[in-house]
PDB file of N, CA and C in Angstrom:
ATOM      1  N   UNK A 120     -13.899 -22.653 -16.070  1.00  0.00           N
ATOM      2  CA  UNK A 120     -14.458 -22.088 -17.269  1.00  0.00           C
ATOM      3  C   UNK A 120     -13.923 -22.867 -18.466  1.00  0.00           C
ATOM      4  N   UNK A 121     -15.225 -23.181 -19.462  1.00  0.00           N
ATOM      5  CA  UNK A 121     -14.348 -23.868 -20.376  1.00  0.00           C
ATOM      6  C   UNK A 121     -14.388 -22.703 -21.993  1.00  0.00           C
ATOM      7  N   UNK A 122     -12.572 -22.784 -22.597  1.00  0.00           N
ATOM      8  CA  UNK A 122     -13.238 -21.974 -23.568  1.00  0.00           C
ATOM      9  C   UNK A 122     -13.045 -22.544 -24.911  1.00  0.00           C
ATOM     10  N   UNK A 123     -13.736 -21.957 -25.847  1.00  0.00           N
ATOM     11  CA  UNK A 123     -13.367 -23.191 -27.610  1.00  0.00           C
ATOM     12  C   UNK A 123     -13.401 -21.724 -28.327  1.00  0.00           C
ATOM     13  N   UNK A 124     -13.498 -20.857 -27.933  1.00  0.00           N
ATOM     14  CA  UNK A 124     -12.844 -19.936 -29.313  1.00  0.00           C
ATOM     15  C   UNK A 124     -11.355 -19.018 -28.615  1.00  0.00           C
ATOM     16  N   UNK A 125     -10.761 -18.068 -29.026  1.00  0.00           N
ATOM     17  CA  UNK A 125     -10.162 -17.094 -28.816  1.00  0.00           C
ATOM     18  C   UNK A 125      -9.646 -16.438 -29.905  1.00  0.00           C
ATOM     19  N   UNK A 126      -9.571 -14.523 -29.698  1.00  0.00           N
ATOM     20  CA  UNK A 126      -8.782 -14.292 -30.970  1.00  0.00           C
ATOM     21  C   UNK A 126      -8.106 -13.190 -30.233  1.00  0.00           C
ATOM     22  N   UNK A 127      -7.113 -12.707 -30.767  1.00  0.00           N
ATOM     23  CA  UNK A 127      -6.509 -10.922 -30.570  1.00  0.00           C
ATOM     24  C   UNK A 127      -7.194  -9.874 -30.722  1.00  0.00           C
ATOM     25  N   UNK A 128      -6.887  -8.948 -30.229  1.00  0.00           N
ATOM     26  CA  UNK A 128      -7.833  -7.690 -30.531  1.00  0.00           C
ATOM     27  C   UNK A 128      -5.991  -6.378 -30.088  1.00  0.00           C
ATOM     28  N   UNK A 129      -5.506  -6.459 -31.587  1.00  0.00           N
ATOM     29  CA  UNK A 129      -4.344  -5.717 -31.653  1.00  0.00           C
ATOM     30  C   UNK A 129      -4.782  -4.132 -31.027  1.00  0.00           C
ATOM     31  N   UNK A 130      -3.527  -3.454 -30.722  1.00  0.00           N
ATOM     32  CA  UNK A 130      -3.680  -1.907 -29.751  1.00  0.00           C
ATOM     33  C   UNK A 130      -2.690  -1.211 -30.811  1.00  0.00           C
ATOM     34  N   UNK A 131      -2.781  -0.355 -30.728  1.00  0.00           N
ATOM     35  CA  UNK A 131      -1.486   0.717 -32.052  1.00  0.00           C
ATOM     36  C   UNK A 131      -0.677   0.750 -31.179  1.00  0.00           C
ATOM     37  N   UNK A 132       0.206   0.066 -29.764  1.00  0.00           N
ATOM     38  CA  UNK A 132       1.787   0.113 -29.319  1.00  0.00           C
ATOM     39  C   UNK A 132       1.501  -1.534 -29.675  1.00  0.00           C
ATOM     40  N   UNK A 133       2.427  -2.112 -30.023  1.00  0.00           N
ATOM     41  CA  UNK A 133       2.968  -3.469 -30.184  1.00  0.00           C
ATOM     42  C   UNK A 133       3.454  -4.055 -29.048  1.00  0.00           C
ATOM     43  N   UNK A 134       3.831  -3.491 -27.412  1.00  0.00           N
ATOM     44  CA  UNK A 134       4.077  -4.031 -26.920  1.00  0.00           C
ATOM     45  C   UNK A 134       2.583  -4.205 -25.741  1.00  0.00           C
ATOM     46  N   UNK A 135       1.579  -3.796 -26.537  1.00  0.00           N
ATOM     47  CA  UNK A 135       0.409  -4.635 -25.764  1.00  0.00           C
ATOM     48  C   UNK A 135      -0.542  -5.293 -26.424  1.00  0.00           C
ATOM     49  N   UNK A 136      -1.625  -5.770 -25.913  1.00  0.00           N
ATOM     50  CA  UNK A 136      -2.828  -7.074 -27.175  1.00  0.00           C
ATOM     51  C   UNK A 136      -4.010  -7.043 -25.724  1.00  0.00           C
ATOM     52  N   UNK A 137      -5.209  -7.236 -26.601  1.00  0.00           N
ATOM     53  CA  UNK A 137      -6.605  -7.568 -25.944  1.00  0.00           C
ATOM     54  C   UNK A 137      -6.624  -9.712 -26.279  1.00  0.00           C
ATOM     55  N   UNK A 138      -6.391  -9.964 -25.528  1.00  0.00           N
ATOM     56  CA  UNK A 138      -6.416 -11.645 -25.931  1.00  0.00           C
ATOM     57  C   UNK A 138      -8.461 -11.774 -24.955  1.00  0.00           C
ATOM     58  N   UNK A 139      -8.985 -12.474 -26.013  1.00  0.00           N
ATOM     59  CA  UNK A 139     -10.365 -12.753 -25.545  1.00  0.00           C
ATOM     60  C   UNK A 139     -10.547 -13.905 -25.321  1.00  0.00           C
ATOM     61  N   UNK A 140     -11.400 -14.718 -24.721  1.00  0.00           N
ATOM     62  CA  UNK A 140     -11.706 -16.314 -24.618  1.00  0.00           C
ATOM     63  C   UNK A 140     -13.238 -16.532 -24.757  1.00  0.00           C
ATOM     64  N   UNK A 141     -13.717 -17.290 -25.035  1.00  0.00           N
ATOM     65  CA  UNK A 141     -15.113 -17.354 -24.686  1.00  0.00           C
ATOM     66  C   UNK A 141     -15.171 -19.046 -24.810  1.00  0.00           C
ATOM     67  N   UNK A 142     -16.708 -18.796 -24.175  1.00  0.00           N
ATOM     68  CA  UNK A 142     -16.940 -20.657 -24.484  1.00  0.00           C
ATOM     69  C   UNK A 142     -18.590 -20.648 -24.356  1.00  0.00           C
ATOM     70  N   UNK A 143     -18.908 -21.604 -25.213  1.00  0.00           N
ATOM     71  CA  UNK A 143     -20.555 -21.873 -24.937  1.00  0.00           C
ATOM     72  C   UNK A 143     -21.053 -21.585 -26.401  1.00  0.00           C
ATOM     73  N   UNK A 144     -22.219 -21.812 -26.525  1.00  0.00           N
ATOM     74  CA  UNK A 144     -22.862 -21.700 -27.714  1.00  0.00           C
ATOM     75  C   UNK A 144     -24.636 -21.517 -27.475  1.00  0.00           C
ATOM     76  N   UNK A 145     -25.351 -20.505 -27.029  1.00  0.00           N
ATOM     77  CA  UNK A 145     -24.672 -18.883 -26.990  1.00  0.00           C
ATOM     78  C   UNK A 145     -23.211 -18.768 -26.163  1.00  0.00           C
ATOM     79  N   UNK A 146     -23.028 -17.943 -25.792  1.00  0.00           N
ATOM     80  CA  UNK A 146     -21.873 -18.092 -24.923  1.00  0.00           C
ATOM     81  C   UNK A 146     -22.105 -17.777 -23.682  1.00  0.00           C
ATOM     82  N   UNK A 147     -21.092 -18.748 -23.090  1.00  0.00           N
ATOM     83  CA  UNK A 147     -21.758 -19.100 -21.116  1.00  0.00           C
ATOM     84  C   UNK A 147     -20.648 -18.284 -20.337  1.00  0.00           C
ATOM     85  N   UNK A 148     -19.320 -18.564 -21.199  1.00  0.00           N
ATOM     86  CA  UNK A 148     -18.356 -18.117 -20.330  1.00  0.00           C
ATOM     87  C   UNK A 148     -17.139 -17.161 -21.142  1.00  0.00           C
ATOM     88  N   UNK A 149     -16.942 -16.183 -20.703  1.00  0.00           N
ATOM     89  CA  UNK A 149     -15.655 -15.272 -21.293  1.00  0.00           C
ATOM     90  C   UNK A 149     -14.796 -14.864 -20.376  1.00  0.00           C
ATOM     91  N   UNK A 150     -13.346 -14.576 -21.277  1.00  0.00           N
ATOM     92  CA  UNK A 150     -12.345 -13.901 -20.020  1.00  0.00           C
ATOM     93  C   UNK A 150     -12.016 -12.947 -21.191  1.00  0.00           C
ATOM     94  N   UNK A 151     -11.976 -11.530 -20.755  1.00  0.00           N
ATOM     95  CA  UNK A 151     -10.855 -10.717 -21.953  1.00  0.00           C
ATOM     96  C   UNK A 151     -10.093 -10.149 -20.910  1.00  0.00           C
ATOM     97  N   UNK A 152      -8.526 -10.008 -21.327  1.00  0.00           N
ATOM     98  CA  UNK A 152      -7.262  -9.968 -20.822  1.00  0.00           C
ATOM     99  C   UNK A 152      -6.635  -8.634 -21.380  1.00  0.00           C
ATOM    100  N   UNK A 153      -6.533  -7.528 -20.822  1.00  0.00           N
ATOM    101  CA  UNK A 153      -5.390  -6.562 -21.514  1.00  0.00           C
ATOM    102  C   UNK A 153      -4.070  -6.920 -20.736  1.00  0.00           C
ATOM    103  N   UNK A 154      -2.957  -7.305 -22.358  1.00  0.00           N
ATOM    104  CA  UNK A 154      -1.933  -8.158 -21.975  1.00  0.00           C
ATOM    105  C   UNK A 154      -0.887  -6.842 -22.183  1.00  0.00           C
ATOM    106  N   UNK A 155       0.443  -7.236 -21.346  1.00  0.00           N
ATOM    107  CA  UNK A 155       1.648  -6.555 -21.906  1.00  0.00           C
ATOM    108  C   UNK A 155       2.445  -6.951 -21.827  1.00  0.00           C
ATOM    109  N   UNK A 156       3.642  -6.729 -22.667  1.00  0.00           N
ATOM    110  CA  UNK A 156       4.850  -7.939 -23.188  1.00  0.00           C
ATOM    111  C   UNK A 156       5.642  -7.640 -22.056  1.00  0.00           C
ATOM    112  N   UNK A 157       6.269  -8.470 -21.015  1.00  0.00           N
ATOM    113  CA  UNK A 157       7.036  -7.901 -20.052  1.00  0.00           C
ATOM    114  C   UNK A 157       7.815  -9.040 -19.723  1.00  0.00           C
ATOM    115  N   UNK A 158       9.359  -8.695 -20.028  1.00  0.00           N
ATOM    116  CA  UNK A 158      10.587  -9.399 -19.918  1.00  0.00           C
ATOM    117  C   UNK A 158      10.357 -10.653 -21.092  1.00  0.00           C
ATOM    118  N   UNK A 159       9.814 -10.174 -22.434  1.00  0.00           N
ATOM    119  CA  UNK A 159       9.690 -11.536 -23.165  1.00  0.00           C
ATOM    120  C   UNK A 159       8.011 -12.174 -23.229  1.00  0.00           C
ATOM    121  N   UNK A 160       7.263 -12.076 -22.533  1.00  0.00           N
ATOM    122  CA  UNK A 160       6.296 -12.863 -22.131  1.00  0.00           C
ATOM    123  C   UNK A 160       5.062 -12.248 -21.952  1.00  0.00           C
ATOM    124  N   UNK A 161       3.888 -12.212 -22.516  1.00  0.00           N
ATOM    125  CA  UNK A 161       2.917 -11.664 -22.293  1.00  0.00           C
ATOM    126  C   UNK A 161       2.334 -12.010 -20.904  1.00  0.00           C
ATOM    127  N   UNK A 162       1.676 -11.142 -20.527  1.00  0.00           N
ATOM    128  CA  UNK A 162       1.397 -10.839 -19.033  1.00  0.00           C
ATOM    129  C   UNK A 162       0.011 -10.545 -18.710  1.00  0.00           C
ATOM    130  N   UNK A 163      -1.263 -10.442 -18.250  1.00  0.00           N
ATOM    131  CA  UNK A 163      -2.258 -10.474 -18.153  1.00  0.00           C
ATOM    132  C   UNK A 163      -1.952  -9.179 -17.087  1.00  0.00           C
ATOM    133  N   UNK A 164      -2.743  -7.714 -17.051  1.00  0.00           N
ATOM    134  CA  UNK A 164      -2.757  -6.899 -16.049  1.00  0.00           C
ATOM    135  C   UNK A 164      -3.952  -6.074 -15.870  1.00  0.00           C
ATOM    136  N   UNK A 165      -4.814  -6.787 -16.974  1.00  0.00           N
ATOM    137  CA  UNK A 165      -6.428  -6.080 -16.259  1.00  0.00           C
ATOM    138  C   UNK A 165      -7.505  -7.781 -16.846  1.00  0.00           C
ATOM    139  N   UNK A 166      -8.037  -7.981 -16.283  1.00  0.00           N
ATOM    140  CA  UNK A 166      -9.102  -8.970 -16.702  1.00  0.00           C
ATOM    141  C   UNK A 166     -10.476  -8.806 -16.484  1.00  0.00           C
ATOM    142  N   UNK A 167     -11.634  -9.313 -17.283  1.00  0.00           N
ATOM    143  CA  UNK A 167     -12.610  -9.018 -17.207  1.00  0.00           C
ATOM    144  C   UNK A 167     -13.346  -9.791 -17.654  1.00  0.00           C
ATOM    145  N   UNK A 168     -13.847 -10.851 -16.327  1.00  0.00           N
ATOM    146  CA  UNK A 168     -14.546 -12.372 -16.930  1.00  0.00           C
ATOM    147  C   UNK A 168     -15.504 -12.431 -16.374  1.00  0.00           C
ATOM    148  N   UNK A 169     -16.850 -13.374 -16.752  1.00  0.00           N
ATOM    149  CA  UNK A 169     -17.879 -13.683 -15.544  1.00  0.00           C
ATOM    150  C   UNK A 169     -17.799 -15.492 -14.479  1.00  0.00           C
ATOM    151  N   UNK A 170     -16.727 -15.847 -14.282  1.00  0.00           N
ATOM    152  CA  UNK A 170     -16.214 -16.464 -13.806  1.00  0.00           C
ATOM    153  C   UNK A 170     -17.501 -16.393 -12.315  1.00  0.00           C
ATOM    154  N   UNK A 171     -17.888 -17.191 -12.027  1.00  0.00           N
ATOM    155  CA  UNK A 171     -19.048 -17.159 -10.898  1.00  0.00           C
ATOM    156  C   UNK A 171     -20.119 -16.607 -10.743  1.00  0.00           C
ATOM    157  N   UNK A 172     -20.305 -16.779 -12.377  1.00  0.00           N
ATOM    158  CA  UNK A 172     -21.776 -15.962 -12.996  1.00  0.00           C
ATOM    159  C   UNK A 172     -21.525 -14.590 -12.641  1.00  0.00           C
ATOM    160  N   UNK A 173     -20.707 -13.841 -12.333  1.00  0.00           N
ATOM    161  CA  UNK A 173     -20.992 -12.512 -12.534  1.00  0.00           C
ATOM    162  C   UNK A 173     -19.958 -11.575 -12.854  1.00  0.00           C
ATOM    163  N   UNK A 174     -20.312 -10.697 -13.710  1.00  0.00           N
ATOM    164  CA  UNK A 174     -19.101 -10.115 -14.446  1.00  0.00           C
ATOM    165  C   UNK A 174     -18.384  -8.862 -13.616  1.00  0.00           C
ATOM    166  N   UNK A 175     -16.800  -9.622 -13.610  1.00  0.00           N
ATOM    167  CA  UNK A 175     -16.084  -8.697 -12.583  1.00  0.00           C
ATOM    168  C   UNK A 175     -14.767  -8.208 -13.617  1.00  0.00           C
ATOM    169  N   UNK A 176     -14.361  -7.223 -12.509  1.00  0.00           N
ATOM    170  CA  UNK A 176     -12.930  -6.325 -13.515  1.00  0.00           C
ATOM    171  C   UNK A 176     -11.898  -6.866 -12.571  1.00  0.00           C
ATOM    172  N   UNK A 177     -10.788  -8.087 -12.821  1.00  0.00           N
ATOM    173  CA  UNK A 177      -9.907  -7.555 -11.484  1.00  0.00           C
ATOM    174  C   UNK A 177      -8.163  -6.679 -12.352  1.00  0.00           C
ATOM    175  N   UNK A 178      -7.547  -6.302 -11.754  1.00  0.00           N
ATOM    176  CA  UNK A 178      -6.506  -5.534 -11.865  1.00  0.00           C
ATOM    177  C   UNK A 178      -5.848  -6.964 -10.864  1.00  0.00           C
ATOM    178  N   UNK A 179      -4.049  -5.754 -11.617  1.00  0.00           N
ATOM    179  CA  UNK A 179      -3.199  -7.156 -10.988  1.00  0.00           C
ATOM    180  C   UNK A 179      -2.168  -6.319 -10.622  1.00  0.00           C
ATOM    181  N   UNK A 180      -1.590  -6.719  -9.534  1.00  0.00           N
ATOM    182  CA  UNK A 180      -0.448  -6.036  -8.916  1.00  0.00           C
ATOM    183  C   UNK A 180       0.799  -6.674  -9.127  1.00  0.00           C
ATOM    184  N   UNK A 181       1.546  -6.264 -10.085  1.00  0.00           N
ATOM    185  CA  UNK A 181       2.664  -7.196 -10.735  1.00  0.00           C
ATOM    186  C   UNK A 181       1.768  -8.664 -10.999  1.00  0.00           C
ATOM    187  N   UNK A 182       2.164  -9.682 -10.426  1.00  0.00           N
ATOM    188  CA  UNK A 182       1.691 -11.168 -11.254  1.00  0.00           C
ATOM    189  C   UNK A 182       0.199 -11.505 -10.377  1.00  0.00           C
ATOM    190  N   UNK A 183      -0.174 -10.607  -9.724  1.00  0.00           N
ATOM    191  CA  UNK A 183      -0.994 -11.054  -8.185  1.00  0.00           C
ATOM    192  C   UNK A 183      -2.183 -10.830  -9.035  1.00  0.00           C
ATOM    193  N   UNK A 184      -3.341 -11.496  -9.230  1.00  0.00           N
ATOM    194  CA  UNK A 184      -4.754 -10.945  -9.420  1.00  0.00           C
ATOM    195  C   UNK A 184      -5.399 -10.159  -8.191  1.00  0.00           C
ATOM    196  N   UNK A 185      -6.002  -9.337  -7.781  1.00  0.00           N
ATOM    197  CA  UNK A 185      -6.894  -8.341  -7.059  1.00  0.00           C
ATOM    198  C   UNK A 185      -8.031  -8.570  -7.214  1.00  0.00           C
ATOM    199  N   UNK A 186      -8.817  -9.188  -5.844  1.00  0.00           N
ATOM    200  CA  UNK A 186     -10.422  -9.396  -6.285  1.00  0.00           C
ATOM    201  C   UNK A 186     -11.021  -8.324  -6.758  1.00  0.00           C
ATOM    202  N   UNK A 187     -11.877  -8.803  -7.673  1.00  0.00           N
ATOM    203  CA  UNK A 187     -12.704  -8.041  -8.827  1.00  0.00           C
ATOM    204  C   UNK A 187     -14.013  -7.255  -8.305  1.00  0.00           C
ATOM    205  N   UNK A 188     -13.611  -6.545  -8.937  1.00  0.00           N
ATOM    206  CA  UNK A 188     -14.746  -5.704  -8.572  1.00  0.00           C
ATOM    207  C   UNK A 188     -15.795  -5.375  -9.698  1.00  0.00           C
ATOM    208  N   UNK A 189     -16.666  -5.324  -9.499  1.00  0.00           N
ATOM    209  CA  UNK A 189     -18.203  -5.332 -10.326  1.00  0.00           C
ATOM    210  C   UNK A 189     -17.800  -4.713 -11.673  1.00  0.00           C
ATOM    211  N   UNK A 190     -18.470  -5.376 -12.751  1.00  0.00           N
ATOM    212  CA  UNK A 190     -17.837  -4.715 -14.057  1.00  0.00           C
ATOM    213  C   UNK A 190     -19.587  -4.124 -14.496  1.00  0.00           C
ATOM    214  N   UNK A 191     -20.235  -4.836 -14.632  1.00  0.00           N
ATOM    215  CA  UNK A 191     -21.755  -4.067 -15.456  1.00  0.00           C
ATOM    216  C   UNK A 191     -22.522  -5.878 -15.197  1.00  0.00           C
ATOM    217  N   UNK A 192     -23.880  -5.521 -15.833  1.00  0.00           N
ATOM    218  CA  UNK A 192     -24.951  -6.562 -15.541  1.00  0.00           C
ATOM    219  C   UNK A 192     -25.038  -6.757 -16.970  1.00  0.00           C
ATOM    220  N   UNK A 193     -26.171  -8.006 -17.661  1.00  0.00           N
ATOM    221  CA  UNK A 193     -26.097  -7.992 -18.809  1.00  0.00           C
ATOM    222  C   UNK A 193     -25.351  -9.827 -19.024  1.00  0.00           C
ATOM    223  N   UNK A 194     -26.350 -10.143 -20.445  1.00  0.00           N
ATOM    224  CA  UNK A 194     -25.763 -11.432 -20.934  1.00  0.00           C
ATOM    225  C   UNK A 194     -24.757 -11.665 -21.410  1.00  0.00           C
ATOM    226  N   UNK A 195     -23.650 -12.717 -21.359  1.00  0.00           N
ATOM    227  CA  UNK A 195     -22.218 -12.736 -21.823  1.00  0.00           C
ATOM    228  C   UNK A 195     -22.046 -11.911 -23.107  1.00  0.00           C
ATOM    229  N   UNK A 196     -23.418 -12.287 -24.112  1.00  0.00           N
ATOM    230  CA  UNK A 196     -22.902 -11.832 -25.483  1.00  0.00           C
ATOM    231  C   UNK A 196     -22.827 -10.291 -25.748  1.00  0.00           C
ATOM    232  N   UNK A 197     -23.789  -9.992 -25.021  1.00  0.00           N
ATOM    233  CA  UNK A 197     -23.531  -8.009 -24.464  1.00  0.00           C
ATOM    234  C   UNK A 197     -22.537  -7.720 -23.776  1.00  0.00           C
ATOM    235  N   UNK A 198     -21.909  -8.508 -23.212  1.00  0.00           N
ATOM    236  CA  UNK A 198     -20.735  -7.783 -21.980  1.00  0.00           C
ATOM    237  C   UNK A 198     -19.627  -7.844 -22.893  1.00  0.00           C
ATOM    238  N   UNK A 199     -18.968  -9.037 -23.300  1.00  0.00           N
ATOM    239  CA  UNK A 199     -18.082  -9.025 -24.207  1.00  0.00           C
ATOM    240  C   UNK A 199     -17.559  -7.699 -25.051  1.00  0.00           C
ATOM    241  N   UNK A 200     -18.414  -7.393 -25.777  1.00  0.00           N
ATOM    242  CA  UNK A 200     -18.272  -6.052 -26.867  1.00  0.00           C
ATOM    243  C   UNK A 200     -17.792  -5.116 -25.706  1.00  0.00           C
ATOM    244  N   UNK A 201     -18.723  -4.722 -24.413  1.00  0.00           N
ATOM    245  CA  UNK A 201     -18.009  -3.673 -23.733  1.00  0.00           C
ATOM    246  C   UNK A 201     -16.669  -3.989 -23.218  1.00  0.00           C
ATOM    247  N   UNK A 202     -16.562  -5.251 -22.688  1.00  0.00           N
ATOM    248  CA  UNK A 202     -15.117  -5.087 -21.806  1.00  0.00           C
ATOM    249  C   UNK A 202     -14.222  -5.084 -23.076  1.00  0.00           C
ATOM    250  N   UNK A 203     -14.443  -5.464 -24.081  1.00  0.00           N
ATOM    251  CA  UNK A 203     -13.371  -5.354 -25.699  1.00  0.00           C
ATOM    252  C   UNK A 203     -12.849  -3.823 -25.512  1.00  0.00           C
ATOM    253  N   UNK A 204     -14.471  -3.616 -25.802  1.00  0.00           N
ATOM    254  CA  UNK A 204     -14.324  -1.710 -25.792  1.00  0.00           C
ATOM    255  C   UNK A 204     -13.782  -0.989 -24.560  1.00  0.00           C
ATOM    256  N   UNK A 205     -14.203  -1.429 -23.634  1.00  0.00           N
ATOM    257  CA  UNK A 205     -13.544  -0.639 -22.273  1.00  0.00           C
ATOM    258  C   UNK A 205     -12.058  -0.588 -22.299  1.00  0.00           C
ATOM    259  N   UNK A 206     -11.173  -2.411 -22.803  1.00  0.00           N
ATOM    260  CA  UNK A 206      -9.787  -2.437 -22.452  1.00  0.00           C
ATOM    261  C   UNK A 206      -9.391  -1.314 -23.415  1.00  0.00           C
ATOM    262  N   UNK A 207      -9.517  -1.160 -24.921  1.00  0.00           N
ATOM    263  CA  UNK A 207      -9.170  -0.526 -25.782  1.00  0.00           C
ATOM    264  C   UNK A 207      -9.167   0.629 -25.217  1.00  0.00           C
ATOM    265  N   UNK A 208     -10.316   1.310 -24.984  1.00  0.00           N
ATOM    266  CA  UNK A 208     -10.322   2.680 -24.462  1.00  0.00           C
ATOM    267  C   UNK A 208      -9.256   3.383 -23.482  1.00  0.00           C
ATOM    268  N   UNK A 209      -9.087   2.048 -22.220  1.00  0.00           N
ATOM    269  CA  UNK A 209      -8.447   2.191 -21.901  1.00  0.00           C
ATOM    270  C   UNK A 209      -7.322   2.005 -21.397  1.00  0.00           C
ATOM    271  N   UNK A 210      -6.425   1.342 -22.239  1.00  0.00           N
ATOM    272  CA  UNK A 210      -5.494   0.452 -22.071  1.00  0.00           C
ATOM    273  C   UNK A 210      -4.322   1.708 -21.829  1.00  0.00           C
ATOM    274  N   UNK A 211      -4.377   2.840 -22.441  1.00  0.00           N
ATOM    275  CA  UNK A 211      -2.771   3.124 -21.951  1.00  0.00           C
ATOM    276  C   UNK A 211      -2.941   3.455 -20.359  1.00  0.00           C
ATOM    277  N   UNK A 212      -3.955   4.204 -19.886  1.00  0.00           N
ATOM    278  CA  UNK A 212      -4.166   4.158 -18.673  1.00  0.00           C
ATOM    279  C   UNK A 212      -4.140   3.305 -17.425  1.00  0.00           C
ATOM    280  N   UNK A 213      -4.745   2.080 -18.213  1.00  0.00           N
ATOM    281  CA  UNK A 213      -3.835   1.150 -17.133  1.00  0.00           C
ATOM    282  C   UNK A 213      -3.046   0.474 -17.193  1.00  0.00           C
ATOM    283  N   UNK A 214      -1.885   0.657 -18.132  1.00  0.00           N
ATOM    284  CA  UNK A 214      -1.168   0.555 -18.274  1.00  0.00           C
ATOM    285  C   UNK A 214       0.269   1.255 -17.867  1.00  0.00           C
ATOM    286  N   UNK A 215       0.103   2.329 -17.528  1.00  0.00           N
ATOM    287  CA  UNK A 215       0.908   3.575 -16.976  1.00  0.00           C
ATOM    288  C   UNK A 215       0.596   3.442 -15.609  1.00  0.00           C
ATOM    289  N   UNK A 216      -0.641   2.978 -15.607  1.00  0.00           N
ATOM    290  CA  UNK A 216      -1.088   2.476 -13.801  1.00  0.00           C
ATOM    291  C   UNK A 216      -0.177   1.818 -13.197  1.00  0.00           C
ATOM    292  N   UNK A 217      -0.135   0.269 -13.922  1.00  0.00           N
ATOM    293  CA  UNK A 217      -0.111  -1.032 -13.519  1.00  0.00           C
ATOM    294  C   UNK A 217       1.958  -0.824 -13.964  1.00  0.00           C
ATOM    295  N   UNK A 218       2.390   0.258 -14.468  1.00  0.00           N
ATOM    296  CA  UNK A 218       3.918   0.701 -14.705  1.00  0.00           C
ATOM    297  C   UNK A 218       4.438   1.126 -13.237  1.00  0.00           C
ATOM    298  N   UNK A 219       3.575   2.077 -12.997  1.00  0.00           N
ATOM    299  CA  UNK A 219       4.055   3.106 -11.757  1.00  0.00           C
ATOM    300  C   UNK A 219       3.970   2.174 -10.387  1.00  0.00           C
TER     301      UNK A 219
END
């Protein structure tokens, strides 16, 4: 995947962030990442890219990615806004998940 933009998408705890990627012009390819600061270092523990043309959710078991499972249908520039919106929604949840 190649990407040429990225920005933050801040959470009200400071020790997590939505980091987004995209690439293309429309856009061909995205990854959005709900990150959490762990031992120093931001950490990737939910992702949500269309990496093989099709848009998947994977979860991560400590540093391990988990094949992905189906996120929604729809053109990059529509999916984006939801998985933004989905991590936000629900970031403490999997976050308390991906704790336990």
């Amino acid at each position: 995947m190649e990407f040429d933009r990225e920005w933050l998408v801040p959470l009200e705890r400071e020790d997590a962030r939505i980091l987004v990627r995209r690439g293309g012009r429309p856009i061909t390819d995205y990854a959005a990442m709900l990150q959490l600061l762990a031992r120093g270092q931001w950490q990737t523990i939910r992702l949500i890219d269309n990496a093989h043309d099709q848009h998947h959710m994977h979860r991560y078991a400590g540093e391990t990615k988990v094949e992905g499972v189906p996120f929604t249908e729809g053109e990059p520039r529509e999916v984006v806004p939801m998985a933004v919106a989905y991590l936000v929604r629900a970031a403490d949840s999997i976050i308390d998940g991906w704790q336990s």
